[in-house]
Coordinates of C-alpha atoms in Angstrom, one line a residue:
X1 CA 128.4 -26.0 -27.5
X2 CA 131.2 -27.3 -26.5
X3 CA 134.8 -27.2 -27.9
X4 CA 138.5 -28.0 -27.2
X5 CA 140.7 -25.3 -25.7
X6 CA 144.0 -25.3 -24.4
X7 CA 145.9 -28.4 -23.9
X8 CA 144.3 -30.9 -21.3
X9 CA 141.4 -28.7 -21.0
X10 CA 137.4 -28.5 -22.2
X11 CA 135.5 -25.4 -23.2
X12 CA 131.6 -25.7 -22.7
X13 CA 128.8 -23.0 -22.5
X14 CA 126.5 -23.9 -19.6
X15 CA 123.7 -21.2 -19.8
X16 CA 125.5 -18.2 -21.4
X17 CA 128.6 -19.0 -19.0
X18 CA 131.7 -20.4 -20.5
X19 CA 133.0 -23.4 -18.2
X20 CA 136.6 -24.4 -19.1
X21 CA 137.2 -27.7 -17.3
X22 CA 140.2 -30.6 -17.5
X23 CA 139.0 -32.8 -21.0
X24 CA 138.1 -35.7 -18.3
X25 CA 134.7 -34.0 -17.3
X26 CA 132.3 -33.7 -20.4
X27 CA 128.5 -33.3 -20.6
X28 CA 128.1 -30.6 -17.9
X29 CA 124.8 -29.8 -17.0
X30 CA 123.4 -26.7 -14.6
X31 CA 122.1 -28.1 -11.4
X32 CA 122.2 -25.2 -9.2
X33 CA 123.1 -21.9 -9.0
X34 CA 123.4 -19.5 -6.0
X35 CA 125.0 -16.1 -4.5
X36 CA 128.5 -17.0 -4.6
X37 CA 128.6 -19.9 -7.5
X38 CA 127.0 -22.2 -9.8
X39 CA 127.2 -26.1 -9.6
X40 CA 127.0 -28.4 -12.7
X41 CA 126.6 -32.1 -13.3
X42 CA 129.5 -34.0 -15.2
X43 CA 130.6 -37.0 -16.5
X44 CA 134.1 -38.5 -15.1
X45 CA 135.5 -40.1 -17.8
X46 CA 138.5 -41.5 -15.7
X47 CA 136.7 -43.1 -13.0
X48 CA 133.5 -43.9 -14.7
X49 CA 131.8 -41.5 -12.0
X50 CA 129.2 -38.8 -12.1
X51 CA 130.6 -35.5 -10.2
X52 CA 129.7 -32.2 -9.7
X53 CA 131.6 -29.3 -10.5
X54 CA 131.3 -26.1 -8.6
X55 CA 132.3 -22.5 -10.1
X56 CA 132.5 -19.3 -8.1
X57 CA 131.0 -16.2 -9.1
X58 CA 133.4 -13.5 -9.7
X59 CA 135.6 -15.0 -6.6
X60 CA 137.9 -11.4 -6.7
X61 CA 135.7 -9.0 -7.3
X62 CA 135.7 -8.0 -3.6
X63 CA 138.3 -8.8 -0.7
X64 CA 135.1 -10.1 0.9
X65 CA 134.4 -12.4 -2.4
X66 CA 138.7 -13.2 -2.3
X67 CA 138.6 -14.2 1.2
X68 CA 135.5 -16.2 1.0
X69 CA 137.3 -18.1 -1.7
X70 CA 140.5 -18.6 -0.2
X71 CA 139.1 -20.0 2.8
X72 CA 137.2 -22.5 1.0
X73 CA 139.8 -24.0 -0.4
X74 CA 142.0 -24.1 2.2
X75 CA 139.5 -26.1 4.0
X76 CA 138.4 -28.6 1.3
X77 CA 141.9 -29.2 1.4
X78 CA 142.3 -29.2 5.1
X79 CA 139.3 -31.8 5.9
X80 CA 139.6 -35.2 4.4
X81 CA 136.4 -37.1 5.7
X82 CA 133.9 -39.5 4.1
X83 CA 131.0 -36.5 5.1
X84 CA 132.9 -33.8 3.7
X85 CA 132.9 -32.7 0.1
X86 CA 136.1 -32.7 -1.3
X87 CA 138.2 -30.2 -3.6
X88 CA 140.3 -32.2 -6.4
X89 CA 141.5 -29.7 -8.7
X90 CA 141.3 -26.1 -10.8
X91 CA 137.1 -25.8 -10.3
X92 CA 135.5 -27.4 -7.0
X93 CA 135.0 -30.9 -8.1
X94 CA 133.0 -33.2 -6.1
X95 CA 130.8 -36.8 -5.8
X96 CA 127.5 -35.6 -7.2
X97 CA 124.6 -36.3 -4.9
X98 CA 121.3 -35.7 -6.6
X99 CA 119.4 -33.8 -3.8
X100 CA 119.8 -32.1 -1.4
X101 CA 118.2 -32.4 2.0
X102 CA 115.6 -29.3 1.6
X103 CA 114.5 -31.0 -1.3
X104 CA 114.0 -34.2 -0.1
X105 CA 112.2 -32.9 2.7
X106 CA 109.5 -31.3 0.4
X107 CA 109.0 -34.6 -1.8
X108 CA 108.8 -37.1 1.5
X109 CA 108.1 -38.1 5.6
X110 CA 110.9 -38.9 6.7
X111 CA 111.1 -41.9 8.5
X112 CA 112.7 -42.1 12.2
X113 CA 115.6 -45.0 10.7
X114 CA 116.6 -42.4 8.0
X115 CA 116.4 -39.6 10.2
X116 CA 119.1 -41.6 12.3
X117 CA 121.1 -42.4 9.8
X118 CA 121.6 -39.1 8.5
X119 CA 122.2 -37.2 11.7
X120 CA 124.6 -39.7 12.7
X121 CA 126.7 -38.8 9.3
X122 CA 126.0 -35.0 9.8
X123 CA 127.4 -35.5 13.6
X124 CA 130.3 -37.3 12.1
X125 CA 131.4 -34.4 9.4
X126 CA 131.2 -32.1 12.1
X127 CA 132.8 -34.1 14.7
X128 CA 136.1 -33.4 12.4
X129 CA 135.7 -29.9 11.7
X130 CA 138.3 -27.8 13.2
X131 CA 135.4 -24.7 14.4
X132 CA 131.7 -23.3 13.5
X133 CA 130.3 -23.1 10.2
X134 CA 127.1 -20.8 11.4
X135 CA 125.8 -21.9 8.3
X136 CA 124.5 -25.2 8.6
X137 CA 120.9 -26.1 6.7
X138 CA 119.2 -28.6 4.9
X139 CA 120.4 -26.8 1.8
X140 CA 124.1 -27.2 2.5
X141 CA 123.3 -30.9 3.3
X142 CA 123.7 -33.2 0.1
X143 CA 122.2 -36.7 -0.4
X144 CA 122.5 -39.1 -2.9
X145 CA 120.0 -42.3 -3.6
X146 CA 121.7 -44.4 -0.8
X147 CA 121.0 -42.0 1.6
X148 CA 125.0 -40.6 2.3
X149 CA 125.1 -37.0 3.5
X150 CA 127.5 -34.6 2.7
X151 CA 128.4 -31.2 4.3
X152 CA 128.3 -28.5 1.6
X153 CA 129.5 -25.0 1.2
X154 CA 132.5 -24.3 3.6
X155 CA 134.0 -21.1 3.6
X156 CA 131.3 -19.6 2.4
X157 CA 129.4 -18.8 5.4
X158 CA 131.9 -16.6 8.4
X159 CA 130.0 -15.2 11.6
X160 CA 131.1 -11.8 10.6
X161 CA 129.4 -11.9 7.4
X162 CA 126.1 -9.6 8.6
X163 CA 124.2 -10.2 5.3
X164 CA 124.1 -14.3 5.9
X165 CA 122.5 -13.7 9.7
X166 CA 120.2 -11.8 7.5
X167 CA 118.7 -14.5 5.5
X168 CA 115.7 -15.7 6.8
X169 CA 116.2 -19.6 5.8
X170 CA 119.4 -19.5 7.3
X171 CA 118.1 -17.6 10.6
X172 CA 115.7 -20.6 11.2
X173 CA 118.6 -22.7 11.8
X174 CA 120.7 -20.5 13.3
X175 CA 122.1 -20.6 17.1
X176 CA 120.3 -17.7 19.1
X177 CA 123.9 -16.9 20.3
X178 CA 124.6 -16.1 16.6
X179 CA 121.2 -14.3 15.6
X180 CA 122.3 -11.9 18.5
X181 CA 125.8 -11.4 18.4
X182 CA 125.6 -12.7 22.2
X183 CA 128.7 -14.1 22.8
X184 CA 132.1 -15.9 21.4
X185 CA 130.8 -18.9 19.5
X186 CA 132.0 -22.3 19.6
X187 CA 131.1 -25.1 17.6
X188 CA 128.3 -26.0 19.6
X189 CA 126.6 -23.5 16.5
X190 CA 126.3 -26.1 14.8
X191 CA 125.4 -28.4 17.4
X192 CA 122.2 -25.7 17.6
X193 CA 121.5 -26.2 13.7
X194 CA 121.9 -29.9 14.1
X195 CA 119.0 -29.9 16.1
X196 CA 116.9 -27.9 14.1
X197 CA 117.3 -29.6 11.1
X198 CA 117.0 -32.9 12.9
X199 CA 113.7 -31.4 14.6
X200 CA 112.5 -30.3 11.5
X201 CA 113.4 -34.4 9.9
X202 CA 111.0 -35.5 12.6
X203 CA 108.0 -33.0 12.1
X204 CA 107.9 -32.3 8.6
X205 CA 108.2 -28.7 9.4
X206 CA 110.9 -26.2 10.5
X207 CA 110.5 -26.3 14.2
X208 CA 111.5 -22.2 14.9
X209 CA 109.9 -20.3 11.9
X210 CA 110.8 -16.7 13.1
X211 CA 109.9 -13.6 10.5
X212 CA 112.8 -11.3 12.0
X213 CA 115.3 -11.5 14.4
X214 CA 113.7 -11.4 17.8
X215 CA 110.6 -13.3 16.2
X216 CA 113.3 -15.7 16.0
X217 CA 114.4 -15.5 19.2
X218 CA 110.6 -15.5 20.9
X219 CA 109.8 -18.3 18.9
X220 CA 112.7 -20.5 20.5
X221 CA 112.1 -19.5 23.6
X222 CA 108.4 -20.7 23.6
X223 CA 110.2 -23.6 23.1
X224 CA 113.8 -23.7 25.9
X225 CA 112.1 -21.6 28.0
X226 CA 113.7 -18.0 28.8
X227 CA 117.6 -17.9 30.2
X228 CA 118.1 -18.4 33.7
X229 CA 120.0 -15.6 35.8
X230 CA 123.4 -17.7 34.9
X231 CA 123.1 -17.5 31.3
X232 CA 122.4 -14.0 31.4
X233 CA 125.3 -12.7 32.9
X234 CA 127.2 -14.5 30.5
X235 CA 126.1 -12.7 27.6
X236 CA 128.6 -10.0 26.4
X237 CA 126.1 -7.2 25.3
X238 CA 124.4 -4.7 27.9
X239 CA 121.7 -4.3 25.4
X240 CA 120.8 -8.1 25.2
X241 CA 121.1 -8.7 29.0
X242 CA 118.3 -5.6 29.8
X243 CA 116.0 -7.4 26.6
X244 CA 116.4 -10.7 28.0
X245 CA 115.8 -9.5 31.8
X246 CA 112.7 -7.6 30.2
X247 CA 111.2 -10.7 29.0
X248 CA 107.8 -12.1 30.9
X249 CA 109.4 -15.4 32.2
X250 CA 108.2 -18.7 30.2
X251 CA 108.7 -22.1 31.5
X252 CA 110.9 -24.4 29.5
X253 CA 108.5 -26.8 27.0
X254 CA 108.7 -31.0 27.4
X255 CA 109.8 -31.9 23.9
X256 CA 108.1 -35.1 23.6
X257 CA 105.1 -33.1 23.7
X258 CA 106.3 -31.9 20.6
X259 CA 107.7 -35.0 19.2
X260 CA 105.1 -36.9 20.6
X261 CA 105.5 -39.7 17.1
X262 CA 109.4 -39.9 17.7
X263 CA 111.2 -42.4 20.2
X264 CA 112.3 -41.5 23.5
X265 CA 116.1 -41.5 22.3
X266 CA 114.9 -39.2 19.4
X267 CA 114.1 -37.0 21.8
X268 CA 116.8 -37.3 24.0
X269 CA 119.0 -36.0 21.5
X270 CA 117.2 -33.0 20.6
X271 CA 116.9 -31.9 24.5
X272 CA 120.6 -32.2 24.4
X273 CA 121.2 -30.3 21.4
X274 CA 118.3 -27.6 21.7
X275 CA 119.9 -25.8 24.9
X276 CA 119.9 -21.8 24.9
X277 CA 123.0 -22.1 26.6
X278 CA 125.8 -23.2 24.1
X279 CA 128.1 -23.9 27.0
X280 CA 125.5 -26.8 28.1
X281 CA 124.9 -28.1 24.8
X282 CA 126.6 -31.6 23.5
X283 CA 129.4 -32.0 21.7
X284 CA 129.3 -33.5 18.0
X285 CA 131.2 -36.5 20.1
X286 CA 129.1 -36.5 22.6
X287 CA 126.3 -36.5 20.6
X288 CA 127.2 -39.1 18.5
X289 CA 127.5 -41.4 22.0
X290 CA 124.4 -41.1 22.6
X291 CA 121.9 -44.8 22.9
X292 CA 120.0 -43.3 19.3
X293 CA 123.1 -43.6 17.2
X294 CA 124.5 -47.0 18.9
X295 CA 123.4 -49.0 15.5
X296 CA 125.9 -47.0 13.6
X297 CA 128.5 -46.3 15.8
X298 CA 131.9 -47.9 15.6
X299 CA 134.1 -47.8 18.8
X300 CA 137.0 -48.3 17.1
X301 CA 136.7 -45.2 14.6
X302 CA 138.1 -42.5 16.5
X303 CA 138.4 -39.4 14.0
X304 CA 139.0 -35.9 15.5
X305 CA 139.6 -32.8 14.4
X306 CA 143.3 -32.2 12.4
X307 CA 145.1 -29.0 13.3
X308 CA 144.4 -26.0 11.7
X309 CA 146.2 -22.6 11.0
X310 CA 143.5 -19.6 10.8
X311 CA 146.6 -17.2 10.8
X312 CA 145.6 -15.7 7.2
X313 CA 141.6 -16.5 7.8
X314 CA 141.6 -13.9 10.1
X315 CA 143.4 -10.8 9.0
X316 CA 142.4 -8.6 6.9
X317 CA 144.8 -8.0 3.2
X318 CA 144.5 -6.3 0.2
X319 CA 143.0 -8.4 -2.6
X320 CA 145.9 -8.8 -4.6
X321 CA 147.6 -10.4 -1.5
X322 CA 144.2 -12.9 -1.4
X323 CA 144.3 -13.6 -4.9
X324 CA 148.0 -14.4 -4.4
X325 CA 147.1 -16.9 -1.7
X326 CA 144.5 -18.7 -3.5
X327 CA 147.1 -19.3 -6.7
X328 CA 149.7 -20.7 -3.7
X329 CA 147.1 -23.3 -2.3
X330 CA 146.2 -24.2 -6.1
X331 CA 149.8 -24.9 -7.0
X332 CA 150.1 -26.7 -3.9
X333 CA 147.1 -28.4 -4.1
X334 CA 147.9 -32.8 -4.6
X335 CA 144.7 -34.9 -5.7
X336 CA 143.9 -38.0 -3.8
X337 CA 145.0 -40.8 -6.1
X338 CA 141.6 -43.1 -6.9
X339 CA 142.2 -46.7 -7.4
X340 CA 139.1 -47.0 -10.1
X341 CA 141.0 -44.1 -12.3
X342 CA 142.4 -46.0 -16.0
X343 CA 144.4 -44.0 -18.7
X344 CA 142.2 -42.2 -21.3

């Protein structure tokens, strides 16, 4: 049931939850829900397009939730890119994509041409992010009928959030240095995740499907081989060093034997992404320069990450201050103009 709310806003109950959104958005229908928020599709009367509206669950019930909400707002405001979701209003309003990569892979086996286009878009999005996401997985990659991809859920995952590293599906795509807290993370944790996702698209099933953290590591090393001595000395934890040194030596597998139906250019991308040593993995920019993506590459395109001030993100503040910072971000937001918009 929908009712008129305060001036300029429209109130509708969706699955026993009240949604209060600007009047331009109508016909709300729930399309997904998770631990941190619910997403509804809606019709934007100004642009004549379908959008998705995300409502965060109890964003200020704790300092951790408040920090996540603040961080997502800041990141979405900061990043302006065709493969990243934008923030338009008080609610998180974004283009409606229809499905995500996880659901799409369950419905059909993807051709290599589609894999090529999807991974290209994923890397373009990663190229302009300022730091690691640490939660890149098929369910966080939205896909529309034109095979256009957008990365979702910035700010909801943080490398220090222990409960997320325990989430089984996330673990399948997490870089080994994140799973076991081996070392300082760099943006190449996302390159590992992208490689796992690309591998799953080509194989039709997850590449590393560990039952727990240690089993995940064993599954990874069956393919990457056990780490070299040069890598072991880089580990911060002495326990991790001792554990790795205790493992039987396993040689690296030839990825061509695993991905026998894929082109050599596709396998070459995986070889550059799925390296145990994060310092040896390609960056997003380097990956985009590989031959596999030459068909889509625009030599004039030179989009890079914009500077992002993490000062507040990395502080430990009381709940009230997170609320204040979030409110400030909302008040200072200026929606992008849309040439399709017409007066109501």
